[in-house]
Amino acid sequence: MSVDNNKDREWKSASGLPLQPFYSERDVPPEHRERMSSDPGATPFQRGAHPGGYRTKPWRIFQLSGFGKPEDENERIRFLLEQGETGFIMEHDRNTGDHCYNVDHPDVVARREDVGLTGAVMQSVRDIDICMKDLPLATSFGHAGGAVVQHAPFALAGYWTVARHRGLDLAKLPGTGQSDFFLTYLGCVTKQQIPTRDGLRFNADIMEFCDKHLPRWVPVSIAGYNGADTGLNAYQELGALFANAVEYLEEIKRRKTMPLENAARACSGVNFRASMDLFEEASKMRAARLMWVQLLERRYGITNPKVANLRIHCVTAGSRMTYQQPLNNIVRGTVMALAAALGGVQSLGVSGYDEALSIPSEHAHQMSVRIQQILQEETNIQSVTDPLGGSYYVEALTAELVERAWGFFEEIQEQGGFLATLDSGWLHERAAENQSEDFRQQESGEQVIIGVTDHQDDISPFEVDGFIGADDAYDVALARLQEVRRTRHEAGAGQALNELERVCRDGRNIMPAMMDALESEVTLGEIGDVYRAVFGDWATPIQT
């Protein structure tokens, strides 16, 4: 955008917040000025989760990885750990996992060439065991997969069963699940998904089970990332995420099955997106920590700092990666990672530079790790906690994001709560409005994307090839499914499956029966059939 065009330009943040030419103390609200005097690691935590910041606790390098067969995913995870990744995220094949289908389901057979493109095919505990071979489960923070609500009980039970087979004490096992509503019901609406209210039951069951058996495990991770990549702006991402948290806390409060403080701790490991507006994204992370303190204290009377200290994982925006001039995405990933680090996140994943073409190649994954290592080791960013603290601009922006996010939170409550906005399509409409405005700005030239809207000349428009992955994932998965059916103890599997159905129908906690089902080698598709028989399908508000 030229200087001449800038004369009449209306300067705004990525979320549409008006921006002044400069900021001074008078732009920071009085109540926020008082918070600025707090130290990092102290309530209300806007200045950071730990007093020593990254000096004492560097952020965890935590990349999403997976494709093809379980052994392919295992190889990629071990590669990333060798490159310096300090935690790992397993990804299950979405063609099968999201819908809880086996590979011989007609809808999967019709798209057999897509199987394994977005994660490893894992239909039984045997597959999960292969995927987890030689991984340092006891010492690494692992993500078991199960991003989709109905898939999470299977993925978690499989991970825990394998860990138990290896002699690990589940009470000492570190890690996290996801089981996210934004992905399932907003961003990537599946053909068959259990209704939202039943999904809430599943997640509350997981929280209860972990409270009793896996105290070091983060049961669910609310992924504002998936809402943001669907179209929610920064303050909408914040407001919707905490509205989702309220659903969990109210459900546990209704059940009276675990201390509410424990429930708050169970859902305080969250996941945000970092995009290209560096200062707004850094301010968003600061705002999130402040809002969590406010929510717990005002609504539930919880002031325990160990509970009120929000744990933030952040992923750079895959939707901002472009297939045009894809090496530009290395710069984008670096800027977005810097924003997250300046905001004080505790763990971080950087999208691959080839993500607009495919899942990350081995080299793109390595670069994502190297970006984080360079930021940690070469920039001196670790030396000072909350380096943006006290900036008039950042503090004013943080305060405005908090105010607008609480406004959006209240709009959600007026609609009947977070689940109601998914069932009615209200949240989808808000995301779609932002997407339309984003496209309009790109077409009009108001929003510049280098290599896409401007500076399109390129002697090598396709500098990289998309990652091909494995071409035998479907055939191997089908053979392994048939082998499981042929060699498992069929009577035991049948009994476990029948008990799972009884538990689904009578309202007991699903996880003990799910653990027994995985131990008995019940398959993913069989579990999905139980869900469909008991719960039916979500009545999606989206017309396709």
Coordinates of C-alpha atoms in Angstrom, one line a residue:
M1 CA 0.0 0.0 0.0
S2 CA 1.5 3.3 -1.1
V3 CA 2.1 6.3 1.1
D4 CA -0.4 8.3 -0.9
N5 CA -3.1 5.7 -0.2
N6 CA -2.2 5.8 3.5
K7 CA -3.3 9.5 3.7
D8 CA -7.0 8.5 3.6
R9 CA -6.6 5.1 5.3
E10 CA -8.6 4.2 8.4
W11 CA -6.0 2.5 10.6
K12 CA -7.4 -0.5 12.5
S13 CA -6.2 -3.6 14.1
A14 CA -7.0 -7.0 12.5
S15 CA -10.1 -7.2 14.7
G16 CA -11.3 -3.8 13.5
L17 CA -10.3 -1.8 16.6
P18 CA -9.5 1.8 15.7
L19 CA -5.8 2.7 16.2
Q20 CA -4.5 6.1 17.1
P21 CA -1.2 7.5 15.6
F22 CA 0.4 7.1 19.0
Y23 CA -0.6 6.3 22.6
S24 CA 0.0 7.9 26.0
E25 CA -0.9 7.3 29.6
R26 CA -4.3 8.9 29.2
D27 CA -5.3 6.1 26.7
V28 CA -5.0 3.4 29.4
P29 CA -8.2 3.1 31.5
P30 CA -7.7 4.0 35.1
E31 CA -8.7 0.5 36.4
H32 CA -6.1 -1.0 34.0
R33 CA -3.4 1.3 35.2
E34 CA -3.7 -0.3 38.6
R35 CA -3.2 -3.8 37.2
M36 CA 0.0 -2.6 35.5
S37 CA 1.6 -2.4 38.9
S38 CA 1.4 -6.1 39.4
D39 CA 4.4 -8.4 38.9
P40 CA 4.6 -11.3 36.5
G41 CA 3.5 -14.5 38.1
A42 CA 1.1 -12.7 40.4
T43 CA -2.6 -12.1 40.2
P44 CA -4.1 -11.1 37.8
F45 CA -1.4 -12.6 35.7
Q46 CA -1.7 -10.3 32.7
R47 CA 2.1 -9.8 32.9
G48 CA 2.9 -13.5 32.7
A49 CA 2.3 -16.8 34.3
H50 CA 5.7 -17.1 36.1
P51 CA 7.9 -14.5 37.9
G52 CA 11.0 -15.7 36.0
G53 CA 9.2 -16.0 32.7
Y54 CA 11.2 -17.8 30.1
R55 CA 14.4 -17.6 32.1
T56 CA 13.0 -20.4 34.4
K57 CA 10.4 -22.0 32.1
P58 CA 11.0 -21.7 28.4
W59 CA 7.9 -22.3 26.3
R60 CA 7.3 -25.9 25.2
I61 CA 8.0 -26.6 21.5
F62 CA 4.9 -28.5 20.7
Q63 CA 4.2 -29.4 17.0
L64 CA 1.2 -31.2 15.6
S65 CA 2.3 -34.2 13.5
G66 CA 0.9 -37.2 11.8
F67 CA 0.1 -38.9 8.6
G68 CA -0.2 -42.3 6.9
K69 CA 0.2 -45.4 8.9
P70 CA 0.9 -45.4 12.7
E71 CA 4.6 -46.2 12.1
D72 CA 4.8 -43.2 9.7
E73 CA 3.5 -40.9 12.4
N74 CA 5.8 -42.5 15.0
E75 CA 8.8 -41.9 12.8
R76 CA 7.8 -38.2 12.3
I77 CA 7.3 -37.6 16.1
R78 CA 10.7 -39.2 16.9
F79 CA 12.3 -37.0 14.2
L80 CA 10.8 -33.9 15.8
L81 CA 11.9 -34.9 19.2
E82 CA 15.4 -35.4 17.9
Q83 CA 15.3 -31.9 16.3
G84 CA 14.5 -30.4 19.7
E85 CA 10.8 -30.6 20.1
T86 CA 10.0 -30.7 23.8
G87 CA 6.4 -32.2 23.6
F88 CA 4.5 -34.1 20.9
I89 CA 1.0 -34.0 19.5
M90 CA -0.4 -37.1 17.9
E91 CA -2.8 -36.7 15.0
H92 CA -5.4 -39.3 14.0
D93 CA -6.7 -39.7 10.5
R94 CA -9.6 -37.4 10.2
N95 CA -11.5 -39.4 7.6
T96 CA -12.0 -42.1 10.2
G97 CA -11.4 -40.4 13.5
D98 CA -13.7 -37.4 13.2
H99 CA -16.7 -39.6 12.3
C100 CA -15.7 -42.7 14.4
Y101 CA -15.6 -44.9 11.3
N102 CA -13.5 -47.9 10.4
V103 CA -11.8 -47.9 7.0
D104 CA -14.4 -50.3 5.6
H105 CA -17.2 -47.9 6.2
P106 CA -18.8 -47.0 2.8
D107 CA -18.1 -43.3 3.2
V108 CA -14.4 -44.0 3.9
V109 CA -14.1 -46.6 1.1
A110 CA -15.5 -44.0 -1.3
R111 CA -12.6 -41.7 -0.4
R112 CA -10.0 -44.3 0.3
E113 CA -7.3 -42.2 -1.4
D114 CA -7.7 -39.5 1.3
V115 CA -7.1 -41.9 4.2
G116 CA -4.0 -41.0 6.1
L117 CA -3.6 -37.5 4.5
T118 CA -4.3 -35.7 7.8
G119 CA -3.1 -38.1 10.4
A120 CA -2.4 -41.8 11.1
V121 CA -5.1 -44.3 10.8
M122 CA -5.7 -45.8 14.3
Q123 CA -8.7 -48.0 14.6
S124 CA -7.7 -50.1 17.7
V125 CA -5.3 -50.1 20.6
R126 CA -2.9 -52.1 18.4
D127 CA -2.6 -49.2 16.0
I128 CA -2.1 -46.7 18.9
D129 CA 0.6 -49.0 20.4
I130 CA 2.5 -48.9 17.1
C131 CA 2.2 -45.1 16.9
M132 CA 3.6 -44.7 20.5
K133 CA 6.5 -47.1 20.1
D134 CA 9.6 -45.9 21.9
L135 CA 8.1 -42.5 22.7
P136 CA 9.2 -41.1 26.1
L137 CA 5.8 -41.1 27.6
A138 CA 6.9 -40.7 31.2
T139 CA 9.1 -37.6 30.6
S140 CA 7.5 -35.9 27.6
F141 CA 4.3 -33.9 27.6
G142 CA 2.1 -35.8 25.1
H143 CA -1.1 -34.9 23.3
A144 CA -3.1 -38.1 22.7
G145 CA -5.1 -36.7 19.7
G146 CA -8.8 -36.8 19.8
A147 CA -9.4 -33.2 18.7
V148 CA -13.1 -34.0 17.9
V149 CA -15.4 -34.3 20.9
Q150 CA -16.8 -37.8 20.0
H151 CA -13.4 -39.2 19.1
A152 CA -11.6 -38.0 22.3
P153 CA -12.7 -40.8 24.6
F154 CA -11.3 -43.4 22.2
A155 CA -8.1 -41.6 21.6
L156 CA -7.5 -40.9 25.3
A157 CA -8.4 -44.4 26.4
G158 CA -6.0 -45.8 23.8
Y159 CA -3.1 -43.7 24.9
W160 CA -3.7 -44.5 28.6
T161 CA -4.1 -48.2 27.9
V162 CA -0.8 -48.3 26.0
A163 CA 0.9 -46.3 28.8
R164 CA -0.5 -48.8 31.4
H165 CA 0.7 -51.8 29.3
R166 CA 4.2 -50.3 29.5
G167 CA 4.1 -50.2 33.3
L168 CA 3.6 -46.5 33.7
D169 CA 1.6 -45.1 36.6
L170 CA -1.3 -43.2 35.2
A171 CA -1.3 -40.9 38.2
K172 CA 2.1 -39.6 37.2
L173 CA 1.5 -39.5 33.4
P174 CA 1.8 -36.0 31.9
G175 CA -0.1 -34.9 28.9
T176 CA -3.3 -33.4 27.5
G177 CA -6.4 -34.2 25.5
Q178 CA -8.3 -31.7 23.4
S179 CA -12.0 -32.7 22.7
D180 CA -12.7 -29.3 21.3
F181 CA -16.2 -27.9 20.4
F182 CA -14.9 -25.2 18.1
L183 CA -13.3 -27.7 15.7
T184 CA -16.2 -30.1 15.7
Y185 CA -19.2 -27.9 15.7
L186 CA -18.0 -24.6 14.2
G187 CA -14.9 -25.0 12.0
C188 CA -15.0 -28.5 10.5
V189 CA -18.6 -29.7 10.9
T190 CA -18.6 -33.5 10.4
K191 CA -21.2 -35.5 8.7
Q192 CA -22.0 -37.5 11.8
Q193 CA -21.3 -36.0 15.3
I194 CA -23.1 -36.5 18.5
P195 CA -25.3 -33.6 19.7
T196 CA -23.6 -30.8 21.7
R197 CA -25.3 -31.7 25.0
D198 CA -24.0 -35.3 24.8
G199 CA -20.6 -33.9 23.8
L200 CA -20.6 -31.8 27.0
R201 CA -21.4 -35.0 29.0
F202 CA -18.4 -36.7 27.4
N203 CA -16.0 -33.9 28.3
A204 CA -17.3 -33.7 31.9
D205 CA -16.9 -37.4 32.1
I206 CA -13.2 -37.1 31.0
M207 CA -12.7 -34.3 33.6
E208 CA -14.1 -36.5 36.4
F209 CA -12.0 -39.5 35.3
C210 CA -8.8 -37.5 35.2
D211 CA -9.6 -36.0 38.6
K212 CA -9.7 -39.5 40.1
H213 CA -7.0 -41.3 38.1
L214 CA -4.8 -38.8 36.1
P215 CA -4.1 -35.7 38.2
R216 CA -1.3 -34.5 36.0
W217 CA -3.3 -34.8 32.8
V218 CA -5.1 -31.9 31.2
P219 CA -8.5 -33.4 30.3
V220 CA -9.7 -31.0 27.7
S221 CA -8.2 -28.1 25.9
I222 CA -10.5 -25.4 24.7
A223 CA -9.2 -24.4 21.2
G224 CA -10.0 -20.8 20.5
Y225 CA -7.6 -21.4 17.6
N226 CA -10.2 -23.3 15.7
G227 CA -12.8 -20.6 16.3
A228 CA -10.3 -17.9 15.1
D229 CA -9.3 -19.8 12.0
T230 CA -13.0 -20.2 11.2
G231 CA -13.4 -16.4 11.3
L232 CA -13.8 -15.2 14.9
N233 CA -11.7 -12.1 15.6
A234 CA -9.4 -11.7 18.6
Y235 CA -12.0 -10.5 21.1
Q236 CA -14.6 -12.9 19.8
E237 CA -12.1 -15.7 20.2
L238 CA -11.6 -14.7 23.8
G239 CA -15.3 -14.3 24.6
A240 CA -16.3 -17.5 23.0
L241 CA -13.5 -19.5 24.7
F242 CA -14.5 -18.4 28.1
A243 CA -18.2 -19.0 27.4
N244 CA -17.2 -22.6 26.5
A245 CA -15.4 -22.8 29.8
V246 CA -18.5 -21.7 31.7
E247 CA -20.4 -24.7 30.1
Y248 CA -17.9 -27.1 31.7
L249 CA -17.9 -25.4 35.1
E250 CA -21.7 -25.2 35.2
E251 CA -22.0 -28.9 34.3
I252 CA -19.6 -30.0 37.0
K253 CA -21.3 -27.7 39.5
R254 CA -24.6 -29.4 38.6
R255 CA -23.1 -32.8 39.0
K256 CA -21.3 -32.1 42.3
T257 CA -18.9 -34.9 41.5
M258 CA -15.6 -33.1 41.9
P259 CA -14.4 -29.8 43.6
L260 CA -15.2 -26.9 41.4
E261 CA -11.6 -25.7 41.8
N262 CA -10.4 -29.0 40.3
A263 CA -12.8 -28.5 37.4
A264 CA -11.5 -25.0 36.8
R265 CA -8.0 -26.4 36.8
A266 CA -9.1 -29.2 34.4
C267 CA -10.2 -26.7 31.7
S268 CA -7.6 -24.0 32.2
G269 CA -5.2 -25.4 29.6
V270 CA -6.4 -23.5 26.5
N271 CA -5.3 -23.1 22.9
F272 CA -5.2 -19.8 21.1
R273 CA -4.3 -18.7 17.6
A274 CA -1.5 -16.2 16.9
S275 CA -2.0 -14.4 13.6
M276 CA -0.2 -11.5 11.8
D277 CA -1.2 -8.5 13.9
L278 CA 1.8 -8.8 16.2
F279 CA 0.7 -6.4 18.9
E280 CA -3.0 -7.4 19.0
E281 CA -2.0 -11.0 19.3
A282 CA 0.5 -10.4 22.1
S283 CA -2.1 -8.3 23.9
K284 CA -4.7 -11.1 23.4
M285 CA -2.6 -13.6 25.4
R286 CA -2.2 -11.0 28.2
A287 CA -6.0 -10.3 28.1
A288 CA -6.8 -14.0 28.3
R289 CA -4.9 -14.5 31.6
L290 CA -6.6 -11.4 33.0
M291 CA -10.1 -12.6 31.9
W292 CA -9.6 -16.1 33.4
V293 CA -8.9 -14.5 36.8
Q294 CA -11.9 -12.3 36.5
L295 CA -14.2 -15.1 35.4
L296 CA -13.2 -17.4 38.3
E297 CA -13.4 -14.7 41.0
R298 CA -16.6 -12.9 39.9
R299 CA -18.7 -15.9 38.9
Y300 CA -17.4 -18.7 41.1
G301 CA -15.5 -17.1 43.9
I302 CA -12.3 -19.0 43.0
T303 CA -9.1 -17.0 43.9
N304 CA -6.6 -19.9 44.3
P305 CA -3.6 -18.6 42.2
K306 CA -2.7 -22.2 41.1
V307 CA -6.2 -22.4 39.5
A308 CA -6.4 -18.8 38.3
N309 CA -3.1 -19.0 36.4
L310 CA -4.2 -19.8 32.8
R311 CA -2.0 -22.2 30.8
I312 CA -1.8 -21.1 27.2
H313 CA -0.8 -23.2 24.2
C314 CA -0.7 -21.3 21.0
V315 CA -0.5 -22.2 17.3
T316 CA 0.4 -19.8 14.5
A317 CA -2.4 -19.3 12.0
G318 CA -2.4 -22.0 9.4
S319 CA -5.0 -20.0 7.5
R320 CA -2.5 -17.1 7.0
M321 CA -0.1 -19.4 5.1
T322 CA -0.3 -19.0 1.3
Y323 CA 0.4 -21.4 -1.5
Q324 CA 1.7 -18.5 -3.5
Q325 CA 5.4 -17.8 -2.8
P326 CA 5.2 -20.3 0.1
L327 CA 8.7 -19.5 1.4
N328 CA 7.3 -16.2 2.5
N329 CA 5.4 -18.3 5.1
I330 CA 8.7 -18.8 7.0
V331 CA 8.6 -15.1 7.8
R332 CA 4.9 -15.2 8.7
G333 CA 5.5 -18.1 11.1
T334 CA 8.3 -16.3 12.7
V335 CA 6.3 -13.1 13.2
M336 CA 3.3 -15.0 14.6
A337 CA 5.5 -17.0 16.9
L338 CA 7.2 -13.8 18.2
A339 CA 3.7 -12.4 19.0
A340 CA 2.9 -15.5 21.0
A341 CA 6.2 -15.4 22.9
L342 CA 5.8 -11.7 23.6
G343 CA 2.4 -12.5 25.0
G344 CA 3.9 -15.1 27.4
V345 CA 2.4 -18.4 26.2
Q346 CA 3.6 -21.6 27.8
S347 CA 3.8 -23.7 24.7
L348 CA 3.8 -23.1 21.0
G349 CA 3.4 -24.7 17.6
V350 CA 4.4 -23.0 14.4
S351 CA 2.5 -23.9 11.2
G352 CA 4.6 -25.4 8.4
Y353 CA 5.5 -23.1 5.5
D354 CA 3.9 -25.5 3.1
E355 CA 0.7 -25.9 5.0
A356 CA -1.4 -24.2 2.3
L357 CA -0.3 -27.0 0.0
S358 CA -0.3 -30.1 2.3
I359 CA 0.4 -31.2 5.8
P360 CA 4.0 -30.2 6.8
S361 CA 6.9 -31.9 5.0
E362 CA 9.8 -33.1 7.1
H363 CA 11.7 -30.0 6.2
A364 CA 8.8 -27.6 7.0
H365 CA 8.4 -29.3 10.3
Q366 CA 12.1 -28.9 11.0
M367 CA 11.9 -25.2 10.1
S368 CA 9.0 -24.8 12.5
V369 CA 11.1 -26.2 15.3
R370 CA 14.2 -24.1 14.2
I371 CA 12.1 -20.9 14.2
Q372 CA 11.2 -21.4 17.9
Q373 CA 14.8 -22.4 18.8
I374 CA 16.2 -19.2 17.1
L375 CA 13.7 -17.1 19.0
Q376 CA 14.6 -18.8 22.2
E377 CA 18.4 -18.9 21.8
E378 CA 19.4 -16.0 19.5
T379 CA 17.0 -13.0 20.3
N380 CA 17.4 -12.6 24.0
I381 CA 13.7 -12.7 24.3
Q382 CA 14.0 -15.0 27.3
S383 CA 15.9 -12.5 29.4
V384 CA 13.0 -10.2 30.5
T385 CA 9.5 -11.3 31.4
D386 CA 6.6 -9.4 29.8
P387 CA 8.8 -7.0 27.7
L388 CA 5.8 -5.2 26.3
G389 CA 4.4 -4.5 29.8
G390 CA 3.9 -0.8 30.4
S391 CA 3.7 0.1 26.7
Y392 CA 0.8 2.6 26.5
Y393 CA -0.3 1.0 23.2
V394 CA -0.2 -2.6 24.4
E395 CA -1.8 -1.8 27.7
A396 CA -4.6 0.2 26.0
L397 CA -5.1 -2.6 23.5
T398 CA -5.1 -5.3 26.2
A399 CA -7.8 -3.3 28.1
E400 CA -9.9 -2.8 25.0
L401 CA -9.7 -6.5 24.1
V402 CA -10.9 -7.5 27.6
E403 CA -13.8 -5.0 27.5
R404 CA -14.9 -6.2 24.0
A405 CA -14.4 -9.8 24.8
W406 CA -16.7 -9.6 27.9
G407 CA -19.2 -7.9 25.7
F408 CA -19.1 -10.8 23.2
F409 CA -19.3 -13.2 26.1
E410 CA -22.5 -11.5 27.3
E411 CA -24.0 -11.7 23.8
I412 CA -23.4 -15.5 23.9
Q413 CA -25.1 -15.7 27.3
E414 CA -28.1 -13.8 25.9
Q415 CA -28.4 -16.4 23.2
G416 CA -28.6 -19.1 25.8
G417 CA -25.0 -20.0 26.2
F418 CA -22.1 -21.4 24.1
L419 CA -23.8 -24.6 23.2
A420 CA -27.0 -22.8 22.1
T421 CA -25.0 -20.5 19.8
L422 CA -23.6 -23.7 18.1
D423 CA -27.0 -25.4 17.8
S424 CA -28.7 -22.3 16.4
G425 CA -25.9 -21.3 14.0
W426 CA -25.5 -17.8 15.7
L427 CA -21.8 -18.3 16.2
H428 CA -21.3 -19.6 12.7
E429 CA -23.0 -16.4 11.4
R430 CA -20.6 -14.2 13.4
A431 CA -17.6 -16.1 12.0
A432 CA -19.0 -16.0 8.4
E433 CA -19.5 -12.2 8.7
N434 CA -15.8 -11.7 9.5
Q435 CA -14.7 -14.1 6.7
S436 CA -16.8 -12.1 4.2
E437 CA -15.3 -8.8 5.4
D438 CA -11.8 -10.3 5.2
F439 CA -12.3 -11.4 1.6
R440 CA -13.8 -8.0 0.7
Q441 CA -10.8 -6.2 2.1
Q442 CA -8.4 -8.4 0.2
E443 CA -10.3 -7.8 -3.1
S444 CA -10.5 -4.1 -2.5
G445 CA -6.8 -3.8 -1.6
E446 CA -7.4 -2.6 1.9
Q447 CA -5.7 -5.8 3.2
V448 CA -2.3 -6.6 1.7
I449 CA -1.0 -10.1 1.5
I450 CA 2.5 -10.2 -0.1
G451 CA 2.6 -12.6 -3.0
V452 CA -1.2 -12.8 -3.1
T453 CA -2.7 -9.3 -3.4
D454 CA 0.6 -7.4 -4.0
H455 CA 4.0 -8.2 -5.3
Q456 CA 2.8 -11.2 -7.2
D457 CA 5.6 -11.3 -9.7
D458 CA 7.6 -14.5 -9.0
I459 CA 9.9 -16.4 -11.3
S460 CA 9.2 -19.6 -9.3
P461 CA 5.6 -19.4 -8.1
F462 CA 5.8 -23.0 -6.7
E463 CA 9.0 -23.1 -4.8
V464 CA 8.1 -26.2 -2.9
D465 CA 6.2 -29.4 -3.6
G466 CA 3.4 -30.4 -1.3
F467 CA 4.1 -33.3 1.0
I468 CA 2.9 -36.6 -0.6
G469 CA 2.7 -38.7 2.5
A470 CA 2.1 -42.5 2.4
D471 CA 0.2 -44.2 -0.4
D472 CA -0.5 -47.5 1.4
A473 CA -2.3 -46.2 4.5
Y474 CA -5.7 -47.5 3.4
D475 CA -4.6 -50.9 2.4
V476 CA -2.5 -51.5 5.5
A477 CA -5.3 -50.1 7.8
L478 CA -7.9 -52.5 6.2
A479 CA -5.6 -55.5 6.6
R480 CA -5.0 -54.6 10.3
L481 CA -8.7 -54.1 10.9
Q482 CA -9.4 -57.6 9.5
E483 CA -6.5 -59.0 11.6
V484 CA -7.9 -57.5 14.8
R485 CA -11.3 -58.9 14.1
R486 CA -9.8 -62.3 13.4
T487 CA -7.5 -62.6 16.3
R488 CA -9.1 -60.7 19.3
H489 CA -11.1 -62.5 22.0
E490 CA -14.4 -61.9 20.3
A491 CA -16.6 -62.7 23.3
G492 CA -14.6 -60.3 25.5
A493 CA -14.9 -57.5 22.9
G494 CA -18.6 -58.1 22.5
Q495 CA -19.1 -57.9 26.3
A496 CA -17.1 -54.7 26.5
L497 CA -19.0 -53.1 23.6
N498 CA -22.4 -54.1 25.2
E499 CA -21.3 -52.5 28.5
L500 CA -20.2 -49.4 26.7
E501 CA -23.7 -49.1 25.2
R502 CA -25.4 -49.6 28.5
V503 CA -23.2 -46.9 30.1
C504 CA -24.0 -44.5 27.2
R505 CA -27.7 -45.1 27.8
D506 CA -27.8 -44.9 31.6
G507 CA -25.7 -41.8 32.1
R508 CA -22.7 -43.3 34.0
N509 CA -19.2 -42.0 33.3
I510 CA -18.2 -43.3 29.9
M511 CA -14.5 -43.5 30.6
P512 CA -14.2 -46.8 32.6
A513 CA -16.2 -48.6 30.0
M514 CA -14.2 -47.0 27.3
M515 CA -10.9 -48.1 28.9
D516 CA -12.3 -51.7 29.0
A517 CA -13.4 -51.4 25.4
L518 CA -9.9 -50.4 24.3
E519 CA -8.4 -53.2 26.4
S520 CA -10.7 -55.7 24.7
E521 CA -9.7 -54.4 21.3
V522 CA -13.0 -52.9 20.4
T523 CA -12.6 -50.9 17.2
L524 CA -13.2 -47.2 16.5
G525 CA -16.1 -47.9 14.1
E526 CA -17.8 -50.2 16.5
I527 CA -17.7 -47.4 19.2
G528 CA -19.1 -45.0 16.6
D529 CA -22.0 -47.3 15.8
V530 CA -22.9 -47.3 19.5
Y531 CA -22.8 -43.5 19.6
R532 CA -25.1 -43.3 16.5
A533 CA -27.5 -45.8 18.0
V534 CA -27.7 -44.1 21.4
F535 CA -27.3 -40.4 20.7
G536 CA -28.2 -39.9 17.1
D537 CA -26.6 -37.1 15.1
W538 CA -26.3 -33.4 15.7
A539 CA -28.8 -31.3 13.9
T540 CA -26.3 -29.0 12.2
P541 CA -27.5 -25.5 11.5
I542 CA -25.2 -25.3 8.4
Q543 CA -26.8 -25.9 5.1
T544 CA -24.6 -27.9 2.6

